mmCIF file of C-alpha atoms in Angstrom:
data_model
loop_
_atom_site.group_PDB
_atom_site.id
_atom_site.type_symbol
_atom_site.label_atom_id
_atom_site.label_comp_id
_atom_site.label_asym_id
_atom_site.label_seq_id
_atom_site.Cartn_x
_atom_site.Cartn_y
_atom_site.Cartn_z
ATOM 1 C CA UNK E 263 8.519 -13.204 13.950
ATOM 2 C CA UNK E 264 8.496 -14.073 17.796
ATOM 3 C CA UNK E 265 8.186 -17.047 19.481
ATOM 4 C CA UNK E 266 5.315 -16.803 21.532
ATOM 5 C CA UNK E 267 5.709 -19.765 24.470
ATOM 6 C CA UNK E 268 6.386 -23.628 23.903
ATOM 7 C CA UNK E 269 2.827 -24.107 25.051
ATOM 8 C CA UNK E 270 1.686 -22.946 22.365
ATOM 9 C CA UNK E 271 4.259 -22.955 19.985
ATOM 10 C CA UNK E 272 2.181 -23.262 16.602
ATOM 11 C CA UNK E 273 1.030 -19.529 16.873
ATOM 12 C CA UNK E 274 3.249 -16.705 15.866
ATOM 13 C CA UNK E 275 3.554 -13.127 16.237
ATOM 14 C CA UNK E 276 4.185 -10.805 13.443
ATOM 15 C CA UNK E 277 5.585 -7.598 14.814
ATOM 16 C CA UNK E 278 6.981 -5.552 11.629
ATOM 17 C CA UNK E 279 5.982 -2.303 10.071
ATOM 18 C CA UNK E 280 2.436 -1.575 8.844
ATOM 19 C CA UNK E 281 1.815 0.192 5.799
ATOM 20 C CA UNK E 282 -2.167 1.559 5.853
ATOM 21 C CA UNK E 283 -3.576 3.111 2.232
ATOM 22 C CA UNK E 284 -5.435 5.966 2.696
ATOM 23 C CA UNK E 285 -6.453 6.175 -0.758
ATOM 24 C CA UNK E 286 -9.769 5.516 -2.821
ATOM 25 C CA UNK E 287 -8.721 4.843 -6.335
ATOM 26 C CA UNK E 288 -12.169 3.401 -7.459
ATOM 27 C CA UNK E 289 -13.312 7.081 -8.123
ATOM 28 C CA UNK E 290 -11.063 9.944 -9.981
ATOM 29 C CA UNK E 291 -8.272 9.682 -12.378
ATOM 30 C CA UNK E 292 -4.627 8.406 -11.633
ATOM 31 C CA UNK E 293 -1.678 7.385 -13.704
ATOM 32 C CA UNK E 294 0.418 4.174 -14.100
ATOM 33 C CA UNK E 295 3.298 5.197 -12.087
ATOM 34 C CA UNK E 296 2.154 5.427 -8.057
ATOM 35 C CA UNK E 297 5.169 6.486 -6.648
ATOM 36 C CA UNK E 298 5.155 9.643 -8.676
ATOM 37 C CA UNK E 299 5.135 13.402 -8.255
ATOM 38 C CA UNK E 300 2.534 12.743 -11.276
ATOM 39 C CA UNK E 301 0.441 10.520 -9.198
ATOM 40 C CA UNK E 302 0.323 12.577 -6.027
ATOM 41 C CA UNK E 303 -0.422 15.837 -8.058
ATOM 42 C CA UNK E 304 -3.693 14.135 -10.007
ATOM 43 C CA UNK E 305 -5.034 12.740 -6.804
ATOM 44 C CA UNK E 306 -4.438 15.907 -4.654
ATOM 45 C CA UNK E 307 -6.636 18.068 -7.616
ATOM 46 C CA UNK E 308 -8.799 15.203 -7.439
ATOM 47 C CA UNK E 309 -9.732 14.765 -3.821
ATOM 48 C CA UNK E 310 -9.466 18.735 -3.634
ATOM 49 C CA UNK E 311 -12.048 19.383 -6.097
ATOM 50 C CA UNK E 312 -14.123 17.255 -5.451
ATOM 51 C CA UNK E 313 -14.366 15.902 -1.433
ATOM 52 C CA UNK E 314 -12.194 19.369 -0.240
ATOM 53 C CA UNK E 315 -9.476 16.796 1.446
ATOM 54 C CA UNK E 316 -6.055 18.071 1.280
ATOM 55 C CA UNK E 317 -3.617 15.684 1.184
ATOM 56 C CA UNK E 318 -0.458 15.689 3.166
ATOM 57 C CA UNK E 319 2.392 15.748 0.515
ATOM 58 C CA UNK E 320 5.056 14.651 2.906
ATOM 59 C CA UNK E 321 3.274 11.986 4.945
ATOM 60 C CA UNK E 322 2.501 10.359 2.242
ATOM 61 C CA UNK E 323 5.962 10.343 0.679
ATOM 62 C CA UNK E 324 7.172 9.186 3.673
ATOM 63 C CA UNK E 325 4.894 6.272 4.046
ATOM 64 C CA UNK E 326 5.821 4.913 0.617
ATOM 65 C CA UNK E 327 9.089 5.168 1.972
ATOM 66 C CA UNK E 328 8.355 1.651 3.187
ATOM 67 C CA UNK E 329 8.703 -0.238 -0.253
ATOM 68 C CA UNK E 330 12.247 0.863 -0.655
ATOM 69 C CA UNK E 331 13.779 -1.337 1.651
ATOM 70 C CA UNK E 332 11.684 -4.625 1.149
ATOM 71 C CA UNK E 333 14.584 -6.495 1.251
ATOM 72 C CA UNK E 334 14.486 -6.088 5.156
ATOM 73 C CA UNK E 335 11.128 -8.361 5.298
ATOM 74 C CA UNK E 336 10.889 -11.996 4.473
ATOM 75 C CA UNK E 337 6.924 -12.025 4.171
ATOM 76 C CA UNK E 338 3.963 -8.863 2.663
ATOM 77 C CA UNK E 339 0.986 -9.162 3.558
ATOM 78 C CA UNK E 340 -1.632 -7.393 1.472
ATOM 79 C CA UNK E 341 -4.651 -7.699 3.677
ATOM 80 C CA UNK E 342 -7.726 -6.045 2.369
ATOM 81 C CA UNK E 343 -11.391 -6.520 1.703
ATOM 82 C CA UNK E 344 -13.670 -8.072 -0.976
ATOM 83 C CA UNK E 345 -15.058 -5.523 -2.240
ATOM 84 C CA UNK E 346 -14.506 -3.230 -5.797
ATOM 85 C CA UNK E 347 -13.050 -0.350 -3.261
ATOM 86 C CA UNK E 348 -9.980 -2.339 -1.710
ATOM 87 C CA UNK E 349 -9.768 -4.592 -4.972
ATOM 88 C CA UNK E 350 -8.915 -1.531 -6.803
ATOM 89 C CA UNK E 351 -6.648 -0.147 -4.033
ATOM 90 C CA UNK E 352 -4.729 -3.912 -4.178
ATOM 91 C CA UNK E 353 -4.161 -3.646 -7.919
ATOM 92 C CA UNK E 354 -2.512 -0.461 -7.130
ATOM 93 C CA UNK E 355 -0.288 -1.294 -4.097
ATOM 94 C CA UNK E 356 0.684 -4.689 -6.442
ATOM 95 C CA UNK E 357 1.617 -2.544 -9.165
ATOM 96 C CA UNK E 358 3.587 -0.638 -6.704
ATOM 97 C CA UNK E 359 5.709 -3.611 -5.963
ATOM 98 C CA UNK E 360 5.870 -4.067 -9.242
ATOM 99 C CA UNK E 361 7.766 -1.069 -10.293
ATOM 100 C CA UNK E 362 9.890 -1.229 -7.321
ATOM 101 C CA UNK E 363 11.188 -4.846 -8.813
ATOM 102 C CA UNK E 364 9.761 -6.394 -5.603
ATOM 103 C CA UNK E 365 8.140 -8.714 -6.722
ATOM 104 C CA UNK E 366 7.809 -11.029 -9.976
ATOM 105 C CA UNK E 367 5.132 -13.916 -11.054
ATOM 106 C CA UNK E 368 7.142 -15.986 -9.579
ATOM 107 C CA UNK E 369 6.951 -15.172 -6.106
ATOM 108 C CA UNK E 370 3.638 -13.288 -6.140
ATOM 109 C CA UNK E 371 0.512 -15.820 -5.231
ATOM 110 C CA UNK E 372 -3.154 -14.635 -3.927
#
């Protein structure tokens, strides 16, 4: 977090790392485990059978990359719509934190 001036010190900057899902988990099968060869493998058949979009295999590896240093951020933001399409995606990414011990009911609020 930066300090912006001390004119108008009540406004903040967040400048960290972004983490955009490029999934849509309201339509085709998954599993419980996201960060899983199993996972990736059911969604690429998925998305390939059905909308012809090939997944990149690495990139996406690499962008869950992000949730295994969490430690290096004091704050997550999940910041998504109101709708059934990004409420589905949010279940996923917060059982994503989930299994990587990130977070607990403790320290999780909406």
């Amino acid at each position: 977090m930066a300090h912006v001036s001390p004119i108008i010190s009540k406004i903040s900057i967040y400048v960290e790392s972004f983490f955009t899902w490029h999934e849509m988990l309201c339509e085709g099968p998954t599993c419980e485990i996201v960060d899983s060869q199993q996972f990736l493998n059911i969604r690429k058949a998925f998305l390939s059978d059905f909308y012809q979009i090939e997944i990149d295999e690495y990139a996406f590896q690499e962008d869950l990359k992000i949730f295994n240093n969490l430690d290096d951020y004091s704050d997550i933001i999940l910041w998504f719509e109101y709708d059934l399409f990004c409420h589905v995606n949010l279940i996923a990414i917060i059982s994503l934190l989930q299994q990587k011990k990130c977070i607990t009911s403790s320290v999780f609020s909406l």
